[in-house]
Coordinates of C-alpha atoms and ligand atoms in Angstrom, one line a residue:
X1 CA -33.3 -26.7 4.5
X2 CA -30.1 -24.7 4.0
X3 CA -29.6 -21.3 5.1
X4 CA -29.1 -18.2 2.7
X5 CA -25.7 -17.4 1.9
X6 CA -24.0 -14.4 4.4
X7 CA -23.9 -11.6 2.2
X8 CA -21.8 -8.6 3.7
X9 CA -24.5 -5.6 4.1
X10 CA -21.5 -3.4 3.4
X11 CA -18.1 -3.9 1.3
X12 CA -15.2 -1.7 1.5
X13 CA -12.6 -2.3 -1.7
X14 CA -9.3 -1.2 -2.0
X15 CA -8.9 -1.1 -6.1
X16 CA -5.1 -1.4 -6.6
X17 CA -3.0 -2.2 -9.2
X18 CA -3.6 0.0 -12.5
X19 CA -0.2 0.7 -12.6
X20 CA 1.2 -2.8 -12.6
X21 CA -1.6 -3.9 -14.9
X22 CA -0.4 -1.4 -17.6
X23 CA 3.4 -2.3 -16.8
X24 CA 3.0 -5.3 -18.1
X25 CA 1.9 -4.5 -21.2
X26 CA 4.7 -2.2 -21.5
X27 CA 1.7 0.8 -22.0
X28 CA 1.5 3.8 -19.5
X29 CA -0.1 4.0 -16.3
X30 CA -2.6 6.0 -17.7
X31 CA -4.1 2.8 -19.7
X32 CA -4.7 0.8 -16.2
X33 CA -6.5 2.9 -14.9
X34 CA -8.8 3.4 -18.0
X35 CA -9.3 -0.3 -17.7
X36 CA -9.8 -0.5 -14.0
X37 CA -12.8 1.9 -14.7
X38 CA -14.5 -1.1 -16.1
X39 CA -13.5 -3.2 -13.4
X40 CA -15.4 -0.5 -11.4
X41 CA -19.1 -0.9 -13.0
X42 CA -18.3 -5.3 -12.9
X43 CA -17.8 -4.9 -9.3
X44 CA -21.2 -2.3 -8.9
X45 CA -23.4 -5.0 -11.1
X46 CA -22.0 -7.7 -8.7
X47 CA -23.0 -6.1 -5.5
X48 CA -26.7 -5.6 -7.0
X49 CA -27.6 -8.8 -8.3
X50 CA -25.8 -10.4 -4.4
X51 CA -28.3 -7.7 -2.2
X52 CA -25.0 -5.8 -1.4
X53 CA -26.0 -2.6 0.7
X54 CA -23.1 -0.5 0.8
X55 CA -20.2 -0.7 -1.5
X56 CA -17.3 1.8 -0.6
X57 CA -14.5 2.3 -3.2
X58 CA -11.1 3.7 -2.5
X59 CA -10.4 5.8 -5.6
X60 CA -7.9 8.0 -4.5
X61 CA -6.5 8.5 -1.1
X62 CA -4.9 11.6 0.2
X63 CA -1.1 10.6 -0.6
X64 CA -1.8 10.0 -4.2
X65 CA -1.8 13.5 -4.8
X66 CA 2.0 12.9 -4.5
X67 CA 2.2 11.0 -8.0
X68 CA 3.5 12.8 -10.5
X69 CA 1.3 15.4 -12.1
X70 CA 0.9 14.1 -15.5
X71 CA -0.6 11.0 -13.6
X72 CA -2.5 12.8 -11.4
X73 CA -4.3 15.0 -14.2
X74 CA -5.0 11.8 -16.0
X75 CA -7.1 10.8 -13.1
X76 CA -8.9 13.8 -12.6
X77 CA -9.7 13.6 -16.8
X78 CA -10.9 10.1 -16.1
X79 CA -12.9 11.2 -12.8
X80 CA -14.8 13.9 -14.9
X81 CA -15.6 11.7 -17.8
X82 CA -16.8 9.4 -15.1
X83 CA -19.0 11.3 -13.7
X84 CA -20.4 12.4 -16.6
X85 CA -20.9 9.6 -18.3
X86 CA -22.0 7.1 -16.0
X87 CA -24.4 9.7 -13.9
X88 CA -27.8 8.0 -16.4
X89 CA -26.1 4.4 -16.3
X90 CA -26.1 4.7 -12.2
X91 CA -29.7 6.2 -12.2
X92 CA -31.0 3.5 -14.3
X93 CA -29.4 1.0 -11.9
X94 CA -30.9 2.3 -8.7
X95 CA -27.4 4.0 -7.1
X96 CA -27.2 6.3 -4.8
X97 CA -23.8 7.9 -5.1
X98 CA -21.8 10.1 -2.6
X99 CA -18.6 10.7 -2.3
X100 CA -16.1 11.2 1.1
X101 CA -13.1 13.1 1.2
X102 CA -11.4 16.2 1.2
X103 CA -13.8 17.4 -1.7
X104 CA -12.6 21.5 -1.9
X105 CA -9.1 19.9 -3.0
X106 CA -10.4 18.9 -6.8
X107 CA -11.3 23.0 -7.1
X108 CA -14.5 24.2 -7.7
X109 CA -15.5 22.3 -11.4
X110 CA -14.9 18.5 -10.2
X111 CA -16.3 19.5 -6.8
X112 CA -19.4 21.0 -8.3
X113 CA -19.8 17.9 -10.5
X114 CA -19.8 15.6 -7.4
X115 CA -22.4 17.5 -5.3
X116 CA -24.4 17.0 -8.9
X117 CA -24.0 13.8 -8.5
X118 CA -25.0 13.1 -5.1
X119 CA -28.0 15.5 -5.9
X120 CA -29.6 13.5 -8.6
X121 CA -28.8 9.9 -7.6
X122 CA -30.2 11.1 -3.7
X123 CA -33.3 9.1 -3.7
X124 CA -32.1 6.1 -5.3
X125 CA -32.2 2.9 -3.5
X126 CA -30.8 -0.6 -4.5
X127 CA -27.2 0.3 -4.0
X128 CA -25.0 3.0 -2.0
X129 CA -21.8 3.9 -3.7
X130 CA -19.6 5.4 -1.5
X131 CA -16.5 6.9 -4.0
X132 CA -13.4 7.5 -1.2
X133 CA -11.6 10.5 -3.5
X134 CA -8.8 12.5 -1.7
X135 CA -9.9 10.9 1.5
X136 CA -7.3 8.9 4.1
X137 CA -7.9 7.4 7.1
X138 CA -6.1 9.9 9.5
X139 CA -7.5 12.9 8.4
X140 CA -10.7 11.9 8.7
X141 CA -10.1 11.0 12.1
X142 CA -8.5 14.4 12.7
X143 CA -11.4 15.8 11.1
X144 CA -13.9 14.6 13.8
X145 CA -11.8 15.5 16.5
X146 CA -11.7 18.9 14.8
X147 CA -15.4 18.9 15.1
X148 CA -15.6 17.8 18.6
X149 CA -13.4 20.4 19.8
X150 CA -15.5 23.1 17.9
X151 CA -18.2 21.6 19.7
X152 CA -16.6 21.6 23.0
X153 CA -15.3 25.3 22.5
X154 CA -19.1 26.7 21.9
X155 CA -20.4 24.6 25.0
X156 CA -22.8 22.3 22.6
X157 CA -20.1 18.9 24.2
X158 CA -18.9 18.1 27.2
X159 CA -15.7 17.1 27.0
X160 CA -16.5 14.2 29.2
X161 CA -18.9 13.2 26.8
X162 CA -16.3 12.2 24.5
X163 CA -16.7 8.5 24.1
X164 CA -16.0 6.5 20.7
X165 CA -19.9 6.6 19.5
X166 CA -19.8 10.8 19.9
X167 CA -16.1 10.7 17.8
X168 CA -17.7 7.6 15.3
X169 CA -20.8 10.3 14.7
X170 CA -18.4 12.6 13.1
X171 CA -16.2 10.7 11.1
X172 CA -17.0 9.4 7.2
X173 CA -19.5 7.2 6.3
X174 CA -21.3 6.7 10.5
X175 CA -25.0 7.0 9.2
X176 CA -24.1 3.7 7.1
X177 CA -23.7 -0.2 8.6
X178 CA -19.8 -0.6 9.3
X179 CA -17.9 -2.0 6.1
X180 CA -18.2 -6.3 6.8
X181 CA -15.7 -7.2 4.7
X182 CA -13.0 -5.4 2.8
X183 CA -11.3 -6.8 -0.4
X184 CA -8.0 -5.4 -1.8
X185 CA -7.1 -6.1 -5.6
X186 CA -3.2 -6.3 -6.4
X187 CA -1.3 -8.6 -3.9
X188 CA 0.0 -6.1 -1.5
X189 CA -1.3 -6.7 2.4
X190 CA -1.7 -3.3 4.0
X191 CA -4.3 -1.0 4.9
X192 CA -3.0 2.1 3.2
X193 CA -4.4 5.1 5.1
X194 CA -7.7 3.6 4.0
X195 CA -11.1 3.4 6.5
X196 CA -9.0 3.1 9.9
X197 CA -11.5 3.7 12.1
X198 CA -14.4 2.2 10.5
X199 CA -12.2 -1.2 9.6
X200 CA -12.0 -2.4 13.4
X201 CA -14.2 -5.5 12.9
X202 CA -14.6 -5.9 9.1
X203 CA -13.3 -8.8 8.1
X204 CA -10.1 -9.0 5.7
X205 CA -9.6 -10.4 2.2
X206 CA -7.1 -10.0 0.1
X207 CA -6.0 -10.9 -3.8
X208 CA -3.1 -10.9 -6.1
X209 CA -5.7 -10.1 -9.0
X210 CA -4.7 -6.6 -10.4
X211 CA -7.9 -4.4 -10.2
X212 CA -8.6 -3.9 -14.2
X213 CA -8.4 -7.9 -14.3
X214 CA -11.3 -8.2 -11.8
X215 CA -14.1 -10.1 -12.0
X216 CA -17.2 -12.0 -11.1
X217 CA -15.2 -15.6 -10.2
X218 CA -12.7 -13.7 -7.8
X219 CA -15.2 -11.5 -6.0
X220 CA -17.5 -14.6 -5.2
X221 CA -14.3 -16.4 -3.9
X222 CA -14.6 -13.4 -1.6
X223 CA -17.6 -13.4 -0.6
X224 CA -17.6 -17.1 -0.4
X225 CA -14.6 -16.9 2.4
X226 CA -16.6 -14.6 4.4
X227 CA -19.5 -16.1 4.4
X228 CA -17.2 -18.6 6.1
X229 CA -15.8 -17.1 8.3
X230 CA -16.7 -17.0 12.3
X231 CA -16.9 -13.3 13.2
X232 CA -16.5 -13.1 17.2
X233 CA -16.2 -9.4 18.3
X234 CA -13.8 -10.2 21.1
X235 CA -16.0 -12.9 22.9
X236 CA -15.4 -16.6 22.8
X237 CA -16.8 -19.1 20.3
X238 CA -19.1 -20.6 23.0
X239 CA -20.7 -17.3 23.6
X240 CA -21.7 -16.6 20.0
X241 CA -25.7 -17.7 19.1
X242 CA -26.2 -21.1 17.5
X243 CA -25.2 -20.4 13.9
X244 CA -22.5 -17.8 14.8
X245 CA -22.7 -13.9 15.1
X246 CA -24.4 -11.8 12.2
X247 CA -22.8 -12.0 9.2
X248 CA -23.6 -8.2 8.8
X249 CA -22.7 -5.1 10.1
X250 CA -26.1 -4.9 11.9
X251 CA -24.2 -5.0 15.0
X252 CA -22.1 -1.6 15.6
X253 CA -18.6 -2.1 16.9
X254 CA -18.8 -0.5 19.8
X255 CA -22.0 -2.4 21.2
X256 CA -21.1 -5.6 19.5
X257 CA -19.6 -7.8 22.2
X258 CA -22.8 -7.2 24.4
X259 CA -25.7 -6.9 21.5
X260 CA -24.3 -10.6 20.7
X261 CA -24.6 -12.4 24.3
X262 CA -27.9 -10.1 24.8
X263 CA -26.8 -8.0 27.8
Ligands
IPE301 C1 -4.7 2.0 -7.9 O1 -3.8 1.5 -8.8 C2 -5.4 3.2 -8.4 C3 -5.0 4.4 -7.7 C4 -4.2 4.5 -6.6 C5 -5.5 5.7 -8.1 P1 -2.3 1.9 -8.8 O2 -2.1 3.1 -9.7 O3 -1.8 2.1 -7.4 O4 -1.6 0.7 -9.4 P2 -0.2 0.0 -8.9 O5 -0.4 -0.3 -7.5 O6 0.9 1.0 -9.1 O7 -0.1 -1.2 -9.8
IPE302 C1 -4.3 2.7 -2.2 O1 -3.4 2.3 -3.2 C2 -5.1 3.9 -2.7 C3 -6.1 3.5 -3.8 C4 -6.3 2.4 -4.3 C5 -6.9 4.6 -4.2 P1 -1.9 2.8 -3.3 O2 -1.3 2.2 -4.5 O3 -1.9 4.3 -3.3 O4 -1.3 2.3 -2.0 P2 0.2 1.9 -1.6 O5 1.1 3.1 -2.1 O6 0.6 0.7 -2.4 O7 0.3 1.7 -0.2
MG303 MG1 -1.0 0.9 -6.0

């Protein structure tokens, strides 16, 4: 008998390269990232016919405000259009939709638009679509300390009950199975102010594919070289069960190392 195929409960993708995509066919910037809308639904059809839980898209991070403003008003036109449009499509599909990030920044219309969103897609089930917009890894770190100091200050905390599951309650995305494996489109190898604190035991994959050019082939190669991969938490081969550690983020960071040698 073989066994199933490790599917990552939860993937994280960084979708870059719009810009380049466009570039070289000497059309505007604007034009990738019309196409790497499309790339978008491919990649949320992919993750419901694997059993994909969680699917978390970087859309805009917190330093792309710093593009030039024709750019950046492109990409709030396209965000709009977005989210009306494909509100039925994501209903029909079973999506629940939420977004993280420093919502307020996008002013009242776009902001009212997403809570609309999240409202009417609330009960759906097959899929989670996270949409990171405005959102970087540092400030939502700073953010939960925020909120732990407010709770300190009105003597609700402790402030020697500050461990990392009390700072990982308050941070983005911590009622959701930690991101398994992270895919970023484009060729470039960093991180980019993406999920920092939730990334600490995802595993890493990387491709020179430009975003709008995605599709099913590349993101099975993906999934295919995690399902390979040996994920050890710190511990030693030896010490992982026959068959190696979950493939999915059942196990949370923090309790990882001893949820895996049972003690
Ligand atoms: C990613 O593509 C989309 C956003 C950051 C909004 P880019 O626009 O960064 O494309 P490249 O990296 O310049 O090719
Ligand atoms: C990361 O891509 C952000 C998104 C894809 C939304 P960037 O293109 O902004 O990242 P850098 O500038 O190459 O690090
Ligand atoms: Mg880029």
């Amino acid at each position: 008998m073989t066994t199933p195929p490790r599917i990552p409960r939860h993937l994280a993708v960084i979708m870059d390269g719009n810009g380049r995509w466009a570039a070289r066919r000497r059309r505007p910037r604007v034009i990738g990232h019309r196409a790497g809308a499309r790339a978008v639904n491919l990649c949320i059809d992919f993750c419901l016919a694997r059993g994909v839980e969680v699917l978390t898209l970087f859309a805009f991070s917190s330093e792309n405000w710093g593009r030039p403003p024709d750019e950046v008003g492109a990409l709030m036109r396209l965000f709009v259009n977005a989210l009306e449009r494909e509100i039925d499509e994501l209903q029909r599909r079973g999506v629940c939709v939420r977004f993280v990030g420093e919502r307020t920044r996008f002013g009242a219309a776009i902001a009212g638009r997403m809570d609309a969103a999240e409202r009417a897609t609330a009960t759906n089930a097959r899929l989670t679509l996270v949409v990171a917009a405005s959102y970087g890894g540092r400030q939502d770190i700073a953010s939960a300390a925020r909120a732990l100091a407010e709770d300190v200050a009105v003597g609700r905390l402790r402030p020697e009950d500050i461990d990392e599951a009390a700072l990982g309650a308050r941070m983005a995305l911590s009622d959701l199975p930690p991101p398994d494996l992270f895919i970023r489109t484009g060729g470039e190898l960093r991180i980019s102010n993406f999920l920092l604190w939730q990334l600490a035991y995802t595993e890493l994959w990387f491709t020179e594919r430009l975003w709008p050019d995605l599709d099913d082939a590349t993101l099975q190669e993906a999934l295919d070289a995690f399902a390979a991969r040996e994920r050890r938490y710190g511990l030693t081969g030896e010490q992982l069960p026959v068959g190696g550690a979950p493939a999915t983020g059942a196990i949370p960071v923090a309790a990882a190392a001893t949820d895996i040698i049972g003690r």
